Amino acid sequence: MESRTAIRIRRLAVPLLPVLFSLASPALGEGMYEPVPLKDHERHLLTSSNEYEEKFERWGLRYHDPEVDALVARIGRSLQPEPTDAYIRYRFFLIRDPLPNAFALPDGQVYVHTGMVAWLDNEAQLAGLLGHEINHAAGHHGILSFRNVRRTAITGMILGPYTLGLSDIFLILALLGYSRDLEEEADLRALEPALAAGYDLREVPELFDLLARDFEGIQPRRSTKWLTHPQLEDRSRYLRERIDGWPGGIEFSSLRTEAGAYQRLTRPLAHLTVDDLIRSDYPRSATVLAQRLVDRDLADPSGHLALGDAFLALGPGEAYAPEATLTKREKKERQRERVRSTREEREAAMLETEEGRATLARHMAAAAEAYREALDLDGALAEARRGLGYALLRLGDEREAARSLMQYLKMRPEAPDRAAVLDELRRISQDLREGQKGDQDGKNPE
Amino acid sequence: MGRIRSDALRMGLACGLTWIASAAPAAARHYATPEFSRAESRPKTLAVLPPRAEFVKAKVVMSEEMVKECEALEAAALDRIGVLLQEKGYTVRPLPPGTVNADPDLRELIFRVNERYEEEWQRFVRKPGRIREGRYNLGEDPVEIADHLGVDGILVPRVVAVAPSKGVKTLSIILGGYAQGYVRLDLSVVSGETGDLEAFYFTTVTAGMKGLTKNPDRIMEKAAGSALRRYPEVNETLPYEESTEGRETAEEEVDEEEVLEELEVLLGPEEEKENKE
C-alpha cells in the first residue's frame, strides 16, 4: 500500500519514475560512513530537505504525542552514531499516516508513520526500523544515489535521450527506496547498534513479516528486477541468517523487547490509526488492527469500540483471511477498481449479490456484538451507542436502531454529526409511520 | 537495456520533456452540479481551507522542489481566493495554517478532509464530467467542519507551480517549442450539508520563476481571477439542463424536537430493553 505522503509526491513524479529506475544503477555498492563534503549544486537540495520539517507541520501532517515522541526520540538517540558532517543532525518525527512506512532525509531527519508505530509489537522492532533509517542518513545514501542518478542522467543526455526532471529527488528516494544494495546495507547495519542498545535482535526480522501481509489485497508482487527494496521475505531471511551466524553468538536472555510498555504507550495512537484506516478506505486492515487491540486488553471498552467501527466500515466487503490468496492480476484489478469507483459504488455492487448481502449481515452482527461489549464495559460510551444504532439499522432492526441513536443524541447533545443522525431518525420515523399505517389498513399483517 | 526499449524510452523522454516544460496555459474550466448552478446547493458562506502548494523548478537533469517558496504561494492563494469570492457577495472565512493549528479540533477535521480529498481527487480528476451527477462525496468531515465554523460549505484549494530553468528552456527551443512556466490552481467546493463535491473550478496560467519567487501575490491574483471568473455571484442562477436522476433533492427543514417526539411515540416505552443495553 502506498502512503498518502508517497501519493502526494508521486503526482508529480509518476510519469518520471521509469526514468529514475531505468537510469539509476541497481547495484550502487556500499554507502559512505565517513564525511562526505557537499558539492555546490547539492547544498540547495539539502536546504530544501531541511525545509520539509516546517512544511509537514504547516500542512498538519506532523503527529504530536509527547509520550510517543519521547519514546521514538529516546530509541533513535540510543542508536544514532556521531554525525560525520555538520549538515547531519538526527531528529525523529511522527507523520500522521495510517500506512506502515518510515523514511529518512540526508540531513538526519527521520520520519515514522503513525501506521508503522501502530503495527509494531515492541521497542525492539522500532529500534530495528529506526536503525535502518538512521543508516540511510549516516551512510549518505541519499546523496550518493542522487550523484549516481545525476551522473547517469548526464551521461544519458550526452548519448542521446533527454532526461526529465524529478520533483525533489531526496524525498522521492527516501520514500520510494534507494538501490536494493543500499537498502540491504541499511537493514544489516541496523543490527549492531540495536544489540548494543540491549534489544532482542530476533524481533527485527518480525518487522518485515508484519509488513509483508497484504490485508487489502492490493499489493501485487513485482519482479525483484524492478524493485528498489529487496522483497520483504528476503529481508526477513537475510536478517535471520545474520543473527543466527553472529560472531561469538548472542546471549538472548539478557536482551529486551519492552513489549508491555510499548503497547501501553502506543495504544491511543493505534486507536487513531484504526480510525484513520477506516477513513482512508482500508477497512480490512482496520479490522485486523482493532482485533489486536481487543486481544491485548479485553477489558478496554475503546478496543471493542474500534472493532465495532471497523466491522461497520467493512460492510459487505470480505474480511481479511490469511489463507486466501489473490493472484497478481486480481490485486491489480482491485487497485484499479479503487480508483475507478467510489466507495458507495463498490458497496452497491457487492450488495447486488446474495453473497454480499450475507456478508453484510455477518459483519453488522459482529459490529453490534463489539459495540454491546463496549457498552457492557462502559455504558457512557456514546460513540458505541451511535455505532450500535447504525449496525442495527443495516441489520434491518429500525426500532432498536432508533433507540440507540436517540440515546446517543441524549448523551451527546452537541454531537457534530447531530444533523446526520437526525436525518436517519427522520427516515426511520417515516418508515415506522408507514408501517403502522399499513398495519391499520390491514395491508401488512405481522 | 535492449535497443527497442531504449528507443522507446528516448521517445517517451522527449515527449515527456516537451509536455512538462512546455505546458501552454489552458483556459479555465469548471464542472458543477445542476443544483450548484441553480444556487440550490451552492454555499453562501464558505470556509477556505489552507491551500497546499507544490512548486517545482524543472531542470534538465534534476528538478528541485522549492519548499520554502510554497509557503508564500499558499498565503497568496488564500488571500486572493477570499477577496475574489467576497467581491461576488459570498461570506468567506479564510483559514490560514496558524489559525487551524491553534484549534486542535479544527486541525483534526481538516486533516481528515484533506486525506479524503486526496482519495477522491484521484477519481474526479479522471472523470470530472461526473461531478455533474453528484457522484463524489467527501464524507461527514466537511459537514463537521461547516458545523464547527458556522458556514454552508468549504473550499479546498490546491496549487501546482512549475518553473523551467534556463537549461530546459534552451532544450525546448532546440526541440522546436518554448518551455513555459505555469501555475495550476484547483478549487473544489464541498457542501457543508451533505459533503458532496458540488463544483470544481480550475485553471492554468503562465508564470515565470521570477514572478513565482518574487511576486507570488500577483501570480495568484492572476490564477485565482482566471479560475473564479465564471464563478457565479452569490444570488445568481445559471441556466442548466435538468439534473440527472439519482441525486436527492434538498430535504425540507424539519423541527428536531418534532422528529424525536414522534419517534418516542412510535417506539413506545421499553424501559426493560433500555436497562438491558
XYZ file of N, CA and C in Angstrom, chain A residues 37-190:
462
model
N 31.750 15.701 1.796
C 31.510 17.125 1.528
C 30.495 17.281 0.405
N 29.689 18.318 0.526
C 28.660 18.543 -0.485
C 29.217 19.349 -1.637
N 28.699 19.038 -2.818
C 29.039 19.871 -3.973
C 28.068 21.052 -3.984
N 28.441 22.075 -4.775
C 27.644 23.314 -4.758
C 26.174 23.067 -5.065
N 25.907 22.275 -6.113
C 24.513 22.096 -6.519
C 23.741 21.223 -5.538
N 24.460 20.585 -4.608
C 23.778 19.728 -3.631
C 23.352 20.515 -2.392
N 24.030 21.643 -2.162
C 23.710 22.404 -0.947
C 22.273 22.882 -0.940
N 21.821 23.364 -2.112
C 20.454 23.869 -2.163
C 19.443 22.754 -1.931
N 19.752 21.582 -2.464
C 18.845 20.448 -2.260
C 18.763 20.076 -0.789
N 19.873 20.167 -0.110
C 19.866 19.832 1.313
C 19.089 20.878 2.100
N 19.190 22.133 1.652
C 18.405 23.197 2.306
C 16.922 22.890 2.170
N 16.523 22.447 0.973
C 15.119 22.067 0.768
C 14.720 20.951 1.716
N 15.610 19.980 1.890
C 15.308 18.877 2.819
C 15.012 19.421 4.201
N 15.811 20.397 4.615
C 15.615 20.999 5.941
C 14.241 21.636 6.079
N 13.768 22.146 4.947
C 12.505 22.902 4.993
C 11.279 22.001 5.082
N 11.480 20.706 4.852
C 10.337 19.794 4.948
C 9.760 19.730 6.339
N 10.603 19.911 7.321
C 10.105 19.842 8.708
C 8.983 20.862 8.900
N 9.244 22.071 8.418
C 8.250 23.136 8.581
C 7.024 22.884 7.686
N 7.279 22.383 6.488
C 6.168 22.157 5.554
C 5.233 21.091 6.099
N 5.740 20.008 6.633
C 4.881 18.959 7.172
C 4.068 19.497 8.356
N 4.696 20.364 9.125
C 3.993 20.969 10.265
C 2.875 21.868 9.759
N 3.179 22.679 8.767
C 2.194 23.627 8.236
C 1.004 22.896 7.630
N 1.250 21.772 6.993
C 0.187 21.007 6.369
C -0.559 20.135 7.370
N -0.193 20.209 8.618
C -0.904 19.431 9.639
C -0.597 17.939 9.594
N 0.540 17.569 9.011
C 0.851 16.147 8.871
C 1.639 15.593 10.066
N 2.220 16.477 10.835
C 3.006 16.010 11.979
C 2.054 15.548 13.072
N 2.390 14.417 13.674
C 1.587 13.892 14.774
C 2.322 14.191 16.070
N 1.593 14.749 17.032
C 2.230 15.136 18.297
C 1.588 14.385 19.459
N 2.396 13.597 20.108
C 2.002 12.947 21.357
C 3.283 12.950 22.178
N 3.330 13.722 23.236
C 4.604 13.876 23.959
C 5.240 12.549 24.355
N 4.395 11.591 24.778
C 4.982 10.323 25.253
C 5.549 9.507 24.090
N 4.798 9.437 22.991
C 5.288 8.642 21.857
C 6.476 9.356 21.193
N 6.379 10.692 21.100
C 7.516 11.469 20.573
C 8.772 11.165 21.385
N 8.606 11.160 22.700
C 9.757 10.919 23.581
C 10.290 9.498 23.398
N 9.365 8.553 23.216
C 9.772 7.156 23.014
C 10.624 7.016 21.756
N 10.104 7.576 20.643
C 10.810 7.460 19.366
C 12.162 8.172 19.444
N 12.168 9.354 20.047
C 13.420 10.122 20.158
C 14.435 9.382 21.037
N 13.958 8.813 22.131
C 14.881 8.099 23.035
C 15.529 6.922 22.320
N 14.702 6.121 21.643
C 15.261 4.953 20.948
C 16.197 5.405 19.833
N 15.753 6.425 19.070
C 16.596 6.931 17.986
C 17.948 7.400 18.489
N 17.926 8.144 19.589
C 19.196 8.685 20.115
C 20.110 7.579 20.616
N 19.520 6.480 21.078
C 20.362 5.376 21.585
C 21.034 4.633 20.435
N 20.552 4.861 19.200
C 21.088 4.131 18.052
C 21.968 5.004 17.151
N 21.763 6.317 17.214
C 22.405 7.170 16.215
C 23.902 7.256 16.453
N 24.669 7.272 15.368
C 26.118 7.449 15.508
C 26.434 8.929 15.637
N 27.674 9.239 15.885
C 28.129 10.627 15.885
C 28.025 11.132 14.440
N 27.371 12.283 14.184
C 27.273 12.742 12.790
C 28.654 13.001 12.191
N 28.806 12.592 10.945
C 30.108 12.759 10.300
C 30.241 14.127 9.631
N 29.121 14.823 9.468
C 29.150 16.111 8.772
C 28.301 17.122 9.538
N 28.623 18.382 9.338
C 27.861 19.446 10.018
C 26.426 19.504 9.530
N 26.168 19.014 8.323
C 24.796 19.129 7.782
C 23.889 17.996 8.258
N 24.444 17.059 9.017
C 23.601 15.973 9.546
C 23.286 16.254 11.019
N 22.005 16.304 11.277
C 21.550 16.475 12.667
C 20.357 15.544 12.825
N 20.527 14.497 13.609
C 19.468 13.488 13.727
C 18.308 14.024 14.547
N 17.126 13.928 13.981
C 15.924 14.211 14.747
C 14.811 13.308 14.244
N 13.855 13.058 15.124
C 12.880 11.998 14.878
C 11.474 12.544 15.011
N 10.664 12.278 13.997
C 9.321 12.833 13.956
C 8.304 11.762 13.598
N 7.063 12.030 13.997
C 5.958 11.158 13.598
C 5.130 11.878 12.546
N 4.756 11.140 11.514
C 3.879 11.674 10.466
C 2.541 10.962 10.588
N 1.473 11.722 10.510
C 0.142 11.117 10.617
C -0.211 10.481 9.275
N -0.097 9.189 9.238
C -0.434 8.439 8.024
C -0.664 7.003 8.468
N -1.819 6.418 8.100
C -2.137 5.111 8.667
C -1.386 3.934 8.051
N -0.672 4.170 6.966
C 0.005 3.043 6.329
C 1.426 2.911 6.865
N 1.891 1.677 7.029
C 3.200 1.475 7.655
C 4.340 1.898 6.741
N 5.063 2.934 7.168
C 6.199 3.402 6.381
C 7.070 4.265 7.272
N 8.282 4.491 6.819
C 9.203 5.397 7.516
C 10.217 5.843 6.476
N 10.804 7.028 6.676
C 11.826 7.486 5.735
C 12.770 8.450 6.416
N 13.959 8.558 5.838
C 14.967 9.468 6.385
C 15.469 10.373 5.271
N 15.735 11.625 5.625
C 16.304 12.563 4.659
C 17.804 12.697 4.920
N 18.570 13.152 3.942
C 20.030 13.142 4.084
C 20.550 13.999 5.233
N 19.722 14.945 5.720
C 20.213 15.805 6.804
C 19.930 15.207 8.181
N 19.459 13.958 8.221
C 19.257 13.282 9.504
C 17.842 13.309 10.035
N 16.911 13.938 9.306
C 15.505 13.873 9.733
C 14.994 12.452 9.481
N 14.371 11.870 10.493
C 13.783 10.536 10.348
C 12.304 10.653 10.649
N 11.476 10.233 9.711
C 10.027 10.306 9.868
C 9.459 8.893 9.947
N 8.608 8.690 10.920
C 7.935 7.392 11.061
C 6.432 7.638 10.981
N 5.752 6.862 10.173
C 4.292 6.992 10.075
C 3.643 6.467 11.343
N 2.532 7.089 11.716
C 1.769 6.586 12.859
C 1.305 5.156 12.581
N 0.997 4.863 11.317
C 0.590 3.499 10.958
C 1.668 2.485 11.263
N 2.917 2.844 11.096
C 4.007 1.919 11.396
C 4.080 1.663 12.897
N 4.041 2.747 13.679
C 4.131 2.606 15.136
C 2.985 1.734 15.647
N 1.792 1.921 15.044
C 0.611 1.163 15.494
C 0.772 -0.333 15.259
N 1.398 -0.698 14.165
C 1.501 -2.115 13.811
C 2.624 -2.840 14.550
N 3.644 -2.104 14.997
C 4.768 -2.781 15.668
C 4.343 -3.323 17.022
N 5.060 -4.363 17.471
C 4.711 -5.023 18.732
C 5.505 -4.500 19.915
N 6.701 -3.980 19.651
C 7.582 -3.673 20.803
C 8.691 -2.705 20.408
N 9.433 -2.289 21.402
C 10.538 -1.346 21.181
C 11.635 -1.943 20.314
N 11.875 -3.224 20.450
C 12.953 -3.856 19.678
C 12.687 -3.738 18.178
N 11.433 -3.906 17.773
C 11.093 -3.771 16.352
C 11.271 -2.316 15.909
N 10.857 -1.393 16.758
C 11.020 0.030 16.428
C 12.494 0.384 16.321
N 13.302 -0.226 17.183
C 14.745 0.017 17.124
C 15.318 -0.470 15.794
N 14.858 -1.639 15.329
C 15.324 -2.144 14.032
C 14.959 -1.190 12.909
N 13.727 -0.662 12.967
C 13.254 0.268 11.941
C 14.049 1.565 11.959
N 14.190 2.148 13.157
C 14.903 3.426 13.270
C 16.372 3.258 12.885
N 16.947 2.124 13.277
C 18.346 1.874 12.917
C 18.526 1.842 11.408
N 17.577 1.230 10.736
C 17.617 1.178 9.266
C 17.596 2.588 8.691
N 16.662 3.410 9.182
C 16.535 4.763 8.624
C 17.758 5.619 8.955
N 18.256 5.468 10.170
C 19.441 6.243 10.562
C 20.609 5.921 9.633
N 20.711 4.654 9.255
C 21.824 4.267 8.383
C 21.727 4.877 6.993
N 20.525 5.175 6.545
C 20.398 5.861 5.245
C 21.059 7.231 5.305
N 20.864 7.917 6.460
C 21.485 9.240 6.615
C 22.978 9.103 6.900
N 23.315 8.192 7.831
C 24.720 8.032 8.232
C 25.594 7.584 7.061
N 25.026 6.758 6.189
C 25.775 6.248 5.033
C 25.675 7.146 3.818
N 25.024 8.319 3.989
C 24.888 9.289 2.885
C 24.230 8.663 1.652
N 23.288 7.739 1.888
C 22.677 7.035 0.767
C 21.945 7.985 -0.168
N 21.299 8.984 0.406
C 20.556 9.932 -0.425
C 21.474 10.685 -1.358
N 22.558 11.184 -0.822
C 23.487 11.982 -1.630
C 24.169 11.106 -2.671
N 24.558 9.914 -2.274
C 25.234 9.025 -3.225
C 24.294 8.611 -4.345
N 23.050 8.307 -3.988
C 22.074 7.920 -5.011
C 21.819 9.084 -5.953
N 21.710 10.274 -5.381
C 21.495 11.469 -6.198
C 22.639 11.638 -7.181
N 23.854 11.478 -6.699
C 25.014 11.646 -7.588
C 25.004 10.593 -8.679
N 24.621 9.391 -8.299
C 24.600 8.312 -9.266
C 23.548 8.556 -10.342
N 22.363 8.952 -9.912
C 21.277 9.217 -10.869
C 21.651 10.390 -11.767
N 22.230 11.411 -11.146
C 22.594 12.619 -11.898
C 23.668 12.294 -12.929
N 24.647 11.525 -12.470
C 25.748 11.167 -13.367
C 25.225 10.352 -14.536
N 24.373 9.391 -14.231
C 23.805 8.555 -15.285
C 22.943 9.387 -16.221
N 22.205 10.328 -15.638
C 21.329 11.170 -16.448
C 22.144 12.044 -17.385
N 23.230 12.620 -16.851
C 24.069 13.473 -17.702
C 24.701 12.622 -18.798
N 25.164 11.441 -18.416
C 25.762 10.530 -19.393
C 24.738 10.193 -20.465
N 23.531 9.901 -20.008
C 22.463 9.571 -20.935
C 22.179 10.718 -21.880
N 22.249 11.935 -21.336
C 21.941 13.104 -22.148
C 22.980 13.274 -23.240
N 24.207 13.030 -22.871
C 25.266 13.174 -23.863
C 25.078 12.158 -24.972
N 24.620 10.970 -24.592
C 24.463 9.919 -25.584
C 23.205 10.074 -26.427
N 22.254 10.851 -25.951
C 21.092 10.989 -26.809
C 19.818 11.424 -26.118
N 19.299 10.604 -25.184
C 17.994 10.954 -24.631
C 18.087 12.147 -23.693
N 17.000 12.882 -23.582
C 16.937 13.987 -22.639
C 16.191 13.501 -21.419
N 16.741 13.823 -20.306
C 16.123 13.321 -19.083
C 14.997 14.239 -18.647
N 14.214 13.755 -17.782
C 13.134 14.541 -17.219
C 13.486 14.950 -15.807
N 12.910 16.012 -15.382
C 13.127 16.446 -14.018
C 12.320 15.591 -13.055
N 12.725 15.557 -11.845
C 12.048 14.794 -10.801
C 11.800 15.724 -9.645
N 10.618 15.652 -9.126
C 10.312 16.535 -8.025
C 11.009 16.075 -6.764
N 11.853 16.911 -6.234
C 12.632 16.625 -5.050
C 13.177 15.209 -4.985
N 14.317 15.045 -5.550
C 14.951 13.746 -5.653
C 15.149 13.114 -4.274
N 15.525 13.910 -3.269
C 15.805 13.318 -1.956
C 14.550 12.709 -1.358
N 13.452 13.428 -1.489
C 12.237 12.914 -0.871
C 11.747 11.676 -1.613
N 11.847 11.694 -2.914
C 11.420 10.530 -3.683
C 12.273 9.315 -3.339
N 13.574 9.517 -3.326
C 14.458 8.402 -2.987
C 14.150 7.888 -1.595
N 13.950 8.822 -0.678
C 13.703 8.412 0.705
C 12.421 7.599 0.800
N 11.372 8.083 0.122
C 10.080 7.425 0.233
C 10.001 6.149 -0.584
N 10.555 6.156 -1.748
C 10.363 5.032 -2.646
C 11.552 4.088 -2.704
N 12.612 4.438 -2.020
C 13.707 3.473 -1.871
C 14.943 3.808 -2.660
N 16.046 3.545 -2.050
C 17.328 3.642 -2.728
C 17.545 2.326 -3.471
N 18.783 2.051 -3.869
C 19.006 0.781 -4.564
C 18.828 -0.369 -3.576
N 18.609 -1.554 -4.124
C 18.420 -2.731 -3.256
C 19.652 -2.957 -2.384
N 20.830 -2.739 -2.954
C 22.063 -2.938 -2.173
C 22.094 -2.020 -0.963
N 21.738 -0.752 -1.166
C 21.776 0.197 -0.052
C 20.704 -0.132 0.977
N 19.567 -0.606 0.515
C 18.505 -0.979 1.461
C 18.964 -2.162 2.301
N 19.587 -3.123 1.657
C 20.072 -4.296 2.387
C 21.165 -3.875 3.372
N 22.007 -2.976 2.926
C 23.074 -2.479 3.811
C 22.473 -1.813 5.040
N 21.456 -0.995 4.811
C 20.801 -0.304 5.936
C 20.168 -1.310 6.898
N 19.569 -2.369 6.353
C 18.971 -3.418 7.204
C 20.034 -4.047 8.099
N 21.142 -4.463 7.484
C 22.136 -5.234 8.219
C 22.911 -4.366 9.204
N 23.211 -3.149 8.818
C 23.969 -2.255 9.711
C 23.133 -1.799 10.910
N 21.814 -1.976 10.822
C 20.953 -1.577 11.948
C 21.086 -2.534 13.124
